[in-house]
PDB file of C-alpha atoms in Angstrom:
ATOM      1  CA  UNK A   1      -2.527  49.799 -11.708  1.00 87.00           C
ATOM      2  CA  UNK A   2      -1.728  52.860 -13.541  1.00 92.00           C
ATOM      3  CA  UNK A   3      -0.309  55.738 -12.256  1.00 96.00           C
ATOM      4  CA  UNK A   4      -0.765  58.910 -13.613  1.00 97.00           C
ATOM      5  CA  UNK A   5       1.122  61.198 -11.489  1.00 97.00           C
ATOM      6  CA  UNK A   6       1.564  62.914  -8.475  1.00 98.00           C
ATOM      7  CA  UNK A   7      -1.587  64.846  -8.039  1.00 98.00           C
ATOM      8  CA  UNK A   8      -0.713  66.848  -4.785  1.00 98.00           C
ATOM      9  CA  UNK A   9       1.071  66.872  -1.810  1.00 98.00           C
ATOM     10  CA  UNK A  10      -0.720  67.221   1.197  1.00 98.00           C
ATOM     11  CA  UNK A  11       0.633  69.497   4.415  1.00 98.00           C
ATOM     12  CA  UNK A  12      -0.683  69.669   7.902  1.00 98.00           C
ATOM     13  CA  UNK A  13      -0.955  72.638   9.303  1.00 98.00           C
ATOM     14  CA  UNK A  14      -1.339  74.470  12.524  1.00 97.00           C
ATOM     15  CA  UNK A  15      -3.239  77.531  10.431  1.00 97.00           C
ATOM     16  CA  UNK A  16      -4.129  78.026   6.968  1.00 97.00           C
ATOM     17  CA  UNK A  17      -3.905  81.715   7.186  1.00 97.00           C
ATOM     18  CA  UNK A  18      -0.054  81.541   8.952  1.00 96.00           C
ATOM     19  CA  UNK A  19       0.934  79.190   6.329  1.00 97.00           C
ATOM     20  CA  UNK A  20      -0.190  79.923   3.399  1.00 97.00           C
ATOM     21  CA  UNK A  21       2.118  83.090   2.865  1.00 97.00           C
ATOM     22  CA  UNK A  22       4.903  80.828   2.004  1.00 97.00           C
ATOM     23  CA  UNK A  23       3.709  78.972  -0.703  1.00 97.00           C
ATOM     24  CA  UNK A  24       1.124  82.016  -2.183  1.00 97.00           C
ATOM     25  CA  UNK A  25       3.838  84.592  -1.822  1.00 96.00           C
ATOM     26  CA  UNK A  26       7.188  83.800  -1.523  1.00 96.00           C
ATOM     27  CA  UNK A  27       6.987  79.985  -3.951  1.00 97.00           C
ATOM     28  CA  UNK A  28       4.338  82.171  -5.902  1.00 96.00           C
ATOM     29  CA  UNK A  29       2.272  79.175  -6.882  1.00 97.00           C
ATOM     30  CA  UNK A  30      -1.189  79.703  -8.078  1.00 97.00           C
ATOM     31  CA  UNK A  31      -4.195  79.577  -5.601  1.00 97.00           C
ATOM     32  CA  UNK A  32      -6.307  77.567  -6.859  1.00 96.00           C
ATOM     33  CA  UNK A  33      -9.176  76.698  -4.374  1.00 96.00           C
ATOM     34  CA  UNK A  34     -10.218  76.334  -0.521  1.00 97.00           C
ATOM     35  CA  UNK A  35     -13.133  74.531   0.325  1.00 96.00           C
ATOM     36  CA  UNK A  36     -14.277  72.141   3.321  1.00 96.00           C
ATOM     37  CA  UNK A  37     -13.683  68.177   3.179  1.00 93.00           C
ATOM     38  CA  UNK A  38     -16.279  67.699   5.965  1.00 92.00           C
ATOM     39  CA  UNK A  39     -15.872  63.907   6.146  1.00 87.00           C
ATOM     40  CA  UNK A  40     -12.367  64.366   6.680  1.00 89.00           C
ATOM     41  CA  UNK A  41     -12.659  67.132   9.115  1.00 94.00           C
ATOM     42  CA  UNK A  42     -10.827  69.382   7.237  1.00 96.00           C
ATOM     43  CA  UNK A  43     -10.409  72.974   5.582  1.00 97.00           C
ATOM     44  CA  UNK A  44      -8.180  72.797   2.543  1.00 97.00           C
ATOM     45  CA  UNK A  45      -6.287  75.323   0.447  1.00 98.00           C
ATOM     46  CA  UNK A  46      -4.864  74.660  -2.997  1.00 97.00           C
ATOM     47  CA  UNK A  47      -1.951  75.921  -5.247  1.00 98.00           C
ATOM     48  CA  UNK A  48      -0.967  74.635  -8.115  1.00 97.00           C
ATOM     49  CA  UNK A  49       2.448  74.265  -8.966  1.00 97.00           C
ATOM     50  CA  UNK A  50       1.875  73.466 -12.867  1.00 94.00           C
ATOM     51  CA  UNK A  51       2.645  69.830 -12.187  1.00 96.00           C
ATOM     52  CA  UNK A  52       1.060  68.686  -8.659  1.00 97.00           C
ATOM     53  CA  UNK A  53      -0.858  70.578  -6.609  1.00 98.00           C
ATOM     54  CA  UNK A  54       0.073  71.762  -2.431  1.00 98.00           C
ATOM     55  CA  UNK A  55      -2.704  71.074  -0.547  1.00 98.00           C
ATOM     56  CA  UNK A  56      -2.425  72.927   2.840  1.00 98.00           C
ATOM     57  CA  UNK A  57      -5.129  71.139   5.240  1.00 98.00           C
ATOM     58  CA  UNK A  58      -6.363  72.906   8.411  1.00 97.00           C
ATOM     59  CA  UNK A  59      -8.480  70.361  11.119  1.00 97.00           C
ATOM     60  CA  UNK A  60     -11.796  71.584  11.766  1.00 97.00           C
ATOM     61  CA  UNK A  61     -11.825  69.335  14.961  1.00 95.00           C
ATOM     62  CA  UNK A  62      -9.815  67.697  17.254  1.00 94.00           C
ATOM     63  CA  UNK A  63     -10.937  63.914  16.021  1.00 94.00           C
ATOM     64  CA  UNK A  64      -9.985  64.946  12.431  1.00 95.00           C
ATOM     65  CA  UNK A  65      -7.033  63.408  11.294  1.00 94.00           C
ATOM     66  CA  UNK A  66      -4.994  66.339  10.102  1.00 96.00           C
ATOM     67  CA  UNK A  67      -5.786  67.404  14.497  1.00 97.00           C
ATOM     68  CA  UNK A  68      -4.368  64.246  15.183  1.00 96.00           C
ATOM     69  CA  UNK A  69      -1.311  64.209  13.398  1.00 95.00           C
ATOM     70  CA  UNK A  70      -0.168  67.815  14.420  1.00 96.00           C
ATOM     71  CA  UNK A  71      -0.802  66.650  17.555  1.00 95.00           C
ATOM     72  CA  UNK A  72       1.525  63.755  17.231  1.00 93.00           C
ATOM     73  CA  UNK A  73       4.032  65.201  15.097  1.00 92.00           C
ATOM     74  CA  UNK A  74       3.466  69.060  14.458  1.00 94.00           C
ATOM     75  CA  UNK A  75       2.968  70.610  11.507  1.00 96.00           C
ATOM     76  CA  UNK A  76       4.763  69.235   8.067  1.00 96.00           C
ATOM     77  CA  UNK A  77       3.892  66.902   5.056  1.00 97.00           C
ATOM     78  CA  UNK A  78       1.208  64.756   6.041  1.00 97.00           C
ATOM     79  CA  UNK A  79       0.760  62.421   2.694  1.00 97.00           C
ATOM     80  CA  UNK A  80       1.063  62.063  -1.047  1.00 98.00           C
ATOM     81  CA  UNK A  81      -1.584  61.416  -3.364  1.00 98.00           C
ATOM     82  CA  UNK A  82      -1.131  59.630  -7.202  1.00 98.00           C
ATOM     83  CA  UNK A  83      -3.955  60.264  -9.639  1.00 98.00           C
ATOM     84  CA  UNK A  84      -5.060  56.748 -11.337  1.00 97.00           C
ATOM     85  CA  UNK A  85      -7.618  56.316 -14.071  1.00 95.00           C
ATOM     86  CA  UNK A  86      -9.720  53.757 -11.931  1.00 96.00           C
ATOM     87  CA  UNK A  87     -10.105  54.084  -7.790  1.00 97.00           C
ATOM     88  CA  UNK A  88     -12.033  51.004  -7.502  1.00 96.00           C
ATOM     89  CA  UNK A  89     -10.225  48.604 -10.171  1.00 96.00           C
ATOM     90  CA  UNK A  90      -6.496  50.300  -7.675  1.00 97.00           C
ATOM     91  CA  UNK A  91      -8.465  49.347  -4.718  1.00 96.00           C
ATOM     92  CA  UNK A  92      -9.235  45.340  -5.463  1.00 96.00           C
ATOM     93  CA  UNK A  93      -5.332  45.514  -6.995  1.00 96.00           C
ATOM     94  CA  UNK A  94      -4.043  46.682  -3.360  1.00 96.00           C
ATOM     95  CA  UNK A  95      -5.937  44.125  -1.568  1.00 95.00           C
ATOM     96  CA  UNK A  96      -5.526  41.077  -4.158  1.00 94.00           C
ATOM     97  CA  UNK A  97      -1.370  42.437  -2.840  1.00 94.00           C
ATOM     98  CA  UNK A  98      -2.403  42.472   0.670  1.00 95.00           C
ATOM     99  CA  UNK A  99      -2.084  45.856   1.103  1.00 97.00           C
ATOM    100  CA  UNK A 100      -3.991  47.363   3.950  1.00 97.00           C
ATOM    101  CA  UNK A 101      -6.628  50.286   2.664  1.00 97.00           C
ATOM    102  CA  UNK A 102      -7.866  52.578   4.869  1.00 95.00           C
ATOM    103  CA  UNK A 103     -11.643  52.407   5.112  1.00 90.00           C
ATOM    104  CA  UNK A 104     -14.254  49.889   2.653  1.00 88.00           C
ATOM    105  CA  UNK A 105     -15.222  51.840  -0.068  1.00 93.00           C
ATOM    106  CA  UNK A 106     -13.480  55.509  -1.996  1.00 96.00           C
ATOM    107  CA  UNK A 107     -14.498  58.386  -0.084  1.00 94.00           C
ATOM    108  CA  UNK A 108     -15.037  61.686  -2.391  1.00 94.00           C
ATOM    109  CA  UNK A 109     -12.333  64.098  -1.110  1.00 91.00           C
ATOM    110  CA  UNK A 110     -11.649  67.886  -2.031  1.00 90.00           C
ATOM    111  CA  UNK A 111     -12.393  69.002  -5.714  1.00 91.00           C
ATOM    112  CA  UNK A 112     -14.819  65.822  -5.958  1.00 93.00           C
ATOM    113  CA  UNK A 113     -11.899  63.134  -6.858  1.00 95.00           C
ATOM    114  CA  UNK A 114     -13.100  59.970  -5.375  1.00 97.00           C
ATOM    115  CA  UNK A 115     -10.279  58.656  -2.819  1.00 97.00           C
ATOM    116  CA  UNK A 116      -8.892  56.045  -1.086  1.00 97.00           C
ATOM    117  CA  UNK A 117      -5.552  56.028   1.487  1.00 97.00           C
ATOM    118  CA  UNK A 118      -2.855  53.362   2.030  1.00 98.00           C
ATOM    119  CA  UNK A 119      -2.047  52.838   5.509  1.00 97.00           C
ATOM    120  CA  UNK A 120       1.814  53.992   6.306  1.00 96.00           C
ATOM    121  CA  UNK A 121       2.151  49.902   7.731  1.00 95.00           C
ATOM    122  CA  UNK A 122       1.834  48.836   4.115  1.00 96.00           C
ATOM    123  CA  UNK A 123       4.276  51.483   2.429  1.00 96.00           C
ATOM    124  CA  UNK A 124       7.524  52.189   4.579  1.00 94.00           C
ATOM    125  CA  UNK A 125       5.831  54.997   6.663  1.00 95.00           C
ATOM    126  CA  UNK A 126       3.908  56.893   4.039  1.00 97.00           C
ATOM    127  CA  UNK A 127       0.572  57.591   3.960  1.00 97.00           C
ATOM    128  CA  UNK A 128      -0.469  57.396   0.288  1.00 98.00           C
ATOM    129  CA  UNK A 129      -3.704  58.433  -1.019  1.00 98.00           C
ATOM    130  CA  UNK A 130      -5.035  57.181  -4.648  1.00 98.00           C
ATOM    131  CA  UNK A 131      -7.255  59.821  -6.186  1.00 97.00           C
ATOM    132  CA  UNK A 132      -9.267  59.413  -9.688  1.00 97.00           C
ATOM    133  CA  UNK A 133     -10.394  62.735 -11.311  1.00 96.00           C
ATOM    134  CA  UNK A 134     -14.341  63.357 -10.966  1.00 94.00           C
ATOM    135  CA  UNK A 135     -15.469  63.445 -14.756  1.00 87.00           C
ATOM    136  CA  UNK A 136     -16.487  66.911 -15.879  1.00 74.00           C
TER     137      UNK A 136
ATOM    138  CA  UNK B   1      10.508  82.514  -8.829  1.00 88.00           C
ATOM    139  CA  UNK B   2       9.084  80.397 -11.212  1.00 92.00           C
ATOM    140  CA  UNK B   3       8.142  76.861  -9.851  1.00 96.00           C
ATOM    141  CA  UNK B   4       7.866  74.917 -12.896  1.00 97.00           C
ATOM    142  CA  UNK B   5       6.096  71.516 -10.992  1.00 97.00           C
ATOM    143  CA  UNK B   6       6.860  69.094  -8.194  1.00 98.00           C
ATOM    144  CA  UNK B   7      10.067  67.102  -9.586  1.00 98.00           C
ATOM    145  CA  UNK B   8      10.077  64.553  -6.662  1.00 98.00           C
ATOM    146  CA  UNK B   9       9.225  63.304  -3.685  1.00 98.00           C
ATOM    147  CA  UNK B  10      12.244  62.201  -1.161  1.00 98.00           C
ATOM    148  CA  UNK B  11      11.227  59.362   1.229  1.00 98.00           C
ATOM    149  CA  UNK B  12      13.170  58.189   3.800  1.00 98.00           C
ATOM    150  CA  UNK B  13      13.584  54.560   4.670  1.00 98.00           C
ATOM    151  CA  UNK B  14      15.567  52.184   6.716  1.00 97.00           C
ATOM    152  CA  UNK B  15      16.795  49.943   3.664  1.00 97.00           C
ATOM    153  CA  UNK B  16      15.677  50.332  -0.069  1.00 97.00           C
ATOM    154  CA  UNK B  17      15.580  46.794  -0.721  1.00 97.00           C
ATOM    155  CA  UNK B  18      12.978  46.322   2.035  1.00 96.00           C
ATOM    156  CA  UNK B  19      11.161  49.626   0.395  1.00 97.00           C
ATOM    157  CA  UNK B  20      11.073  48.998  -2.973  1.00 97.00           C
ATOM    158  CA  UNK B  21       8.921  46.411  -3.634  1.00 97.00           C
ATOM    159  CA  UNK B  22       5.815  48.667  -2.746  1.00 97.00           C
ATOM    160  CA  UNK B  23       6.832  51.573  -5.074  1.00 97.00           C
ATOM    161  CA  UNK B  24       7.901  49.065  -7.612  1.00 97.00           C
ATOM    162  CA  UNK B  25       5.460  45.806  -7.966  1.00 96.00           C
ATOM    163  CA  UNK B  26       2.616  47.101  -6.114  1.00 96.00           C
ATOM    164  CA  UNK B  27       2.663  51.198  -7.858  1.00 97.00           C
ATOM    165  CA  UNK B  28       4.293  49.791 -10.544  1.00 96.00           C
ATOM    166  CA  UNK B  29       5.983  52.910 -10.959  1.00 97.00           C
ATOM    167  CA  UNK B  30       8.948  53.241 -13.488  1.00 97.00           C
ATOM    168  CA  UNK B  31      12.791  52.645 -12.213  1.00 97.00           C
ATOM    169  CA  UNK B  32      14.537  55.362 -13.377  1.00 96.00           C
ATOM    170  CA  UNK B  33      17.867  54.893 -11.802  1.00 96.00           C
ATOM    171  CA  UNK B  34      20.216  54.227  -8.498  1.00 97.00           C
ATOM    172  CA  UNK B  35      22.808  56.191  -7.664  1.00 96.00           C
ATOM    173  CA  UNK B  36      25.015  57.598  -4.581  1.00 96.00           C
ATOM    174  CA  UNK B  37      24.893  61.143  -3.428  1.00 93.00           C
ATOM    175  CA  UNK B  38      28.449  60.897  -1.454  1.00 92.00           C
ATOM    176  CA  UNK B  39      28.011  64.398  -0.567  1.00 87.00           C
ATOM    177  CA  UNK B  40      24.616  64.008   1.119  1.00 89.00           C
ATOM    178  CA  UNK B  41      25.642  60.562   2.351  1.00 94.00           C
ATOM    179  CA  UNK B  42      22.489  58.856   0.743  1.00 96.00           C
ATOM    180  CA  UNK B  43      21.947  55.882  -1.836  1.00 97.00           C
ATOM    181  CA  UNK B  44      19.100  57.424  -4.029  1.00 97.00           C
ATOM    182  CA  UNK B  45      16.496  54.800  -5.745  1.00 98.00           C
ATOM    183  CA  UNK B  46      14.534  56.748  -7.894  1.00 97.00           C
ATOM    184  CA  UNK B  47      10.818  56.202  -9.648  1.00 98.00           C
ATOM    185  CA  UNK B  48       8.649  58.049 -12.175  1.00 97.00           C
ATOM    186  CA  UNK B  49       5.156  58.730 -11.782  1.00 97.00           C
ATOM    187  CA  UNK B  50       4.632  60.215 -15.221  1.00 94.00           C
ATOM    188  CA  UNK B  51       4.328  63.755 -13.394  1.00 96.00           C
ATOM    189  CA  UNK B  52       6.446  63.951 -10.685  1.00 97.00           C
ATOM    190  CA  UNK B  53       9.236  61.287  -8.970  1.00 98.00           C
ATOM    191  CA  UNK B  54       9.539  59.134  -5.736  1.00 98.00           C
ATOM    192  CA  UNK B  55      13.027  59.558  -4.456  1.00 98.00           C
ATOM    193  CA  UNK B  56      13.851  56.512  -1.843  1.00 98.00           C
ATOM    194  CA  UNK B  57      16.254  57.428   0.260  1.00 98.00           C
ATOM    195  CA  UNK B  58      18.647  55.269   2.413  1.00 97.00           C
ATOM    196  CA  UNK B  59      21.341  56.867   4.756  1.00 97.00           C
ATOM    197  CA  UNK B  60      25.216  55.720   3.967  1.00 97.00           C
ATOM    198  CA  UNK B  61      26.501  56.801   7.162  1.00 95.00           C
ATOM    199  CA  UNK B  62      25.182  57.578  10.406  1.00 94.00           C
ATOM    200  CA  UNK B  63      25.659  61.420  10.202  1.00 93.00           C
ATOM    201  CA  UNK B  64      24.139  61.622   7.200  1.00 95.00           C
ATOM    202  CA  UNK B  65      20.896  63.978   7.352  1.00 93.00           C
ATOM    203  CA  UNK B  66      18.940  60.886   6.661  1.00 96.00           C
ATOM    204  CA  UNK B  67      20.115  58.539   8.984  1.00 97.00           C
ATOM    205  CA  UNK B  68      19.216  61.615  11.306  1.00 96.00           C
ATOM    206  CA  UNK B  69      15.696  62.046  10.207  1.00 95.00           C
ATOM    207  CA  UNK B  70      15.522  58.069  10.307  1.00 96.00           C
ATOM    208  CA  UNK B  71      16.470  58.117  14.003  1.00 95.00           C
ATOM    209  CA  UNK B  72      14.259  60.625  15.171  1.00 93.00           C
ATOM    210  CA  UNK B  73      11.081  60.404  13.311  1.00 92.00           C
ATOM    211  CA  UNK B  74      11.466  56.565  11.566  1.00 94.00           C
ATOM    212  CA  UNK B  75      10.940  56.405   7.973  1.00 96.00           C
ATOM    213  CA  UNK B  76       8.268  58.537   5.722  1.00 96.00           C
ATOM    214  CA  UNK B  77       8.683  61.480   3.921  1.00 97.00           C
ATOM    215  CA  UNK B  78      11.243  63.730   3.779  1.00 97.00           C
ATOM    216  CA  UNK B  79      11.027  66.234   1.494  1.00 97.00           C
ATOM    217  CA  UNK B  80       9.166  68.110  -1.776  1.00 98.00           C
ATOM    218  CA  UNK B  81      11.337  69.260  -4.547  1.00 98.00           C
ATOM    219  CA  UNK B  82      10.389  71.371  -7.075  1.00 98.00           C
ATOM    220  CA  UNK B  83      11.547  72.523  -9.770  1.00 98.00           C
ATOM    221  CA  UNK B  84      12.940  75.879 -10.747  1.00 97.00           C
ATOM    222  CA  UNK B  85      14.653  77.475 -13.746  1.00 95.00           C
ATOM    223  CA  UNK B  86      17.194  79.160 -12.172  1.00 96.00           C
ATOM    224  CA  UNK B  87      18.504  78.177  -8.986  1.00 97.00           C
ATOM    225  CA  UNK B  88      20.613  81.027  -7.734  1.00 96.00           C
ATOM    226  CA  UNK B  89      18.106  83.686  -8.785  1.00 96.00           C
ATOM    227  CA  UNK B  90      15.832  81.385  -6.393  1.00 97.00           C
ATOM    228  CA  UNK B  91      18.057  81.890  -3.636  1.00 96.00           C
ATOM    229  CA  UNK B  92      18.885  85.481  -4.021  1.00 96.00           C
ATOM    230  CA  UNK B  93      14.900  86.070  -3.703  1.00 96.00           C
ATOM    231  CA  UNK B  94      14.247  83.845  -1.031  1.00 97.00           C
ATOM    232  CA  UNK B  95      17.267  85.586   0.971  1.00 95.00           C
ATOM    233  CA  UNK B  96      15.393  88.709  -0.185  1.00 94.00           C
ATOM    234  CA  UNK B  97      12.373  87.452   1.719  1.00 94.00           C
ATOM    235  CA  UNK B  98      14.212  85.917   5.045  1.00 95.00           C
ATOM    236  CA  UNK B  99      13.539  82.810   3.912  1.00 97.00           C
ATOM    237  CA  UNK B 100      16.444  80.498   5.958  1.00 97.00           C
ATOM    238  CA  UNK B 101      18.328  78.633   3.205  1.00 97.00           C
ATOM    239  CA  UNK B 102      20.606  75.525   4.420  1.00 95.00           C
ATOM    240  CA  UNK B 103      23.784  76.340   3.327  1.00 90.00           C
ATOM    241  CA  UNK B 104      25.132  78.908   1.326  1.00 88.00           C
ATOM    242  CA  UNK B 105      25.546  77.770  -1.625  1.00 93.00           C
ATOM    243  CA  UNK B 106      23.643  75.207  -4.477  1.00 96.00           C
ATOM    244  CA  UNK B 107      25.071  72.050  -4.411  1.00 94.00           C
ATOM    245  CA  UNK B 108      24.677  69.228  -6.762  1.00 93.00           C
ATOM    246  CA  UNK B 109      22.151  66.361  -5.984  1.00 91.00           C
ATOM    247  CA  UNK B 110      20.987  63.508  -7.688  1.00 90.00           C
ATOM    248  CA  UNK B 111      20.577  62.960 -11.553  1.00 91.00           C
ATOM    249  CA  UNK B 112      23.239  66.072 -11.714  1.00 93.00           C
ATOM    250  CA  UNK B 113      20.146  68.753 -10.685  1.00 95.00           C
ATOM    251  CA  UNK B 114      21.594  72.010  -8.844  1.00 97.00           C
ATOM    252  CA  UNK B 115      20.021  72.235  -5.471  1.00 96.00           C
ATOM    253  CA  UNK B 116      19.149  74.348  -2.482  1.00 97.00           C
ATOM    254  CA  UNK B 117      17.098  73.397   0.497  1.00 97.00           C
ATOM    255  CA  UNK B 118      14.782  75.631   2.656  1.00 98.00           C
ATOM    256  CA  UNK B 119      14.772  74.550   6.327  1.00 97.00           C
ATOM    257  CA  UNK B 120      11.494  74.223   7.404  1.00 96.00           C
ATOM    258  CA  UNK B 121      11.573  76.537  10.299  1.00 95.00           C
ATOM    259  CA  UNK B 122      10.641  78.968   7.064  1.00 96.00           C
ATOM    260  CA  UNK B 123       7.794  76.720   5.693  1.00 96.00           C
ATOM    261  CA  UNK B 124       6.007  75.658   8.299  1.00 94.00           C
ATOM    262  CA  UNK B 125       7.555  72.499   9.037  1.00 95.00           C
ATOM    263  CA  UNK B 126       7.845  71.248   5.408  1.00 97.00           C
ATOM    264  CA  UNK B 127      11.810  70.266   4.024  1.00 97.00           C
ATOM    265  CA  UNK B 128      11.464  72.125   0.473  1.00 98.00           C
ATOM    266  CA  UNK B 129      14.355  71.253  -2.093  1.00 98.00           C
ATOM    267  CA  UNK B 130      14.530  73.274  -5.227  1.00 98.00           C
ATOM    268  CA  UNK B 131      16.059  71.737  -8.109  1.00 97.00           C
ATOM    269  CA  UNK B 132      17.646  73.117 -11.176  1.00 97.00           C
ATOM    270  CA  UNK B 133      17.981  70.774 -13.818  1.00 96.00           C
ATOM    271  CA  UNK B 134      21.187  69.832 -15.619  1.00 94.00           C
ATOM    272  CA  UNK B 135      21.457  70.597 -19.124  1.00 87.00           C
ATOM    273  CA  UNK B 136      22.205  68.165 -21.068  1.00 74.00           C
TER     274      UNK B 136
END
């Protein structure tokens, strides 16, 4: 599998609007984008930090995910996601190491990269999401 | 302040031998290097990505802030670091903004890198490290 970085850093929070002030004004990074993931139940907001994005993520309702974890643990980082060149080529790799993925089949997540996520049981307590770029 | 990118990722985890083998074989990230931080009471295991680290982090003693974090919330991440060109200039502004700084001065983390931490009751629940790195 090949790696090609860390593409963001996702946060859960309580309110897009309360957090975002830190990271747009005060860590000055560069908004680039908010847009729905409706299969994930979530409203996302984007800065880039010139190497790995923020992505602050907002539930839209209480059986999202994002709802779920803030209910469970409050607000804070919620999961890391790696670019790779190939989704589907990482995903056979993971299982082949008995890895457990999340889900059957990439799901396409926010700015159209097509994703899959690690369950925390298979890393040390991390939830880990693969992403591969959507082709322009 | 000028972010310049996301320089790691700090996990925390009961025992790096245990976690490594996922980051390792199974990411087949790049070892970079080991070392002890004696002042954070940590043994540091770090990766490269390409873009961006994986810092694992294992507690050396049980008041360490790791151990601590271990304790209450088991392991997972712990922190973002980014990167900044100037540390202290980072801190003056973030003072300048009421952002709660641990400590009150830099202090010097792994790989040699100047750091400051902002405690999270100022992010929203998110550990943020800046880093300032060493020259060589």
């Amino acid at each position: 599998m090949r790696i090609k970085g860390i593409e963001h850093i996702g946060l859960a929070v309580d309110s897009i609007d309360t957090a975002a002030p830190f990271w747009r004004d005060v860590l000055q990074l560069t908004h680039r984008g908010s847009e729905e993931v409706k299969l994930q139940g979530v409203n996302t907001d984007i800065y880039d930090t010139s190497s790995g994005k923020v992505e602050l993520l907002e539930g839209t309702n209480p059986d999202s995910p994002i709802s779920k974890f803030l209910e469970k643990r409050g607000s804070g980082i919620h999961h890391i996601c790696f670019e790779v060149d190939n989704v589907e080529s990482a995903m056979t790799e993971l299982k082949e190491n008995n890895i457990q993925v999340i889900g059957d089949n990439p799901t396409i997540g926010a700015e159209g990269y097509k994703v899959i996520f690690i369950h925390p049981k298979s890393t040390g307590g991390v939830l880990v999401e693969l992403a591969e770029k959507p082709l322009k």
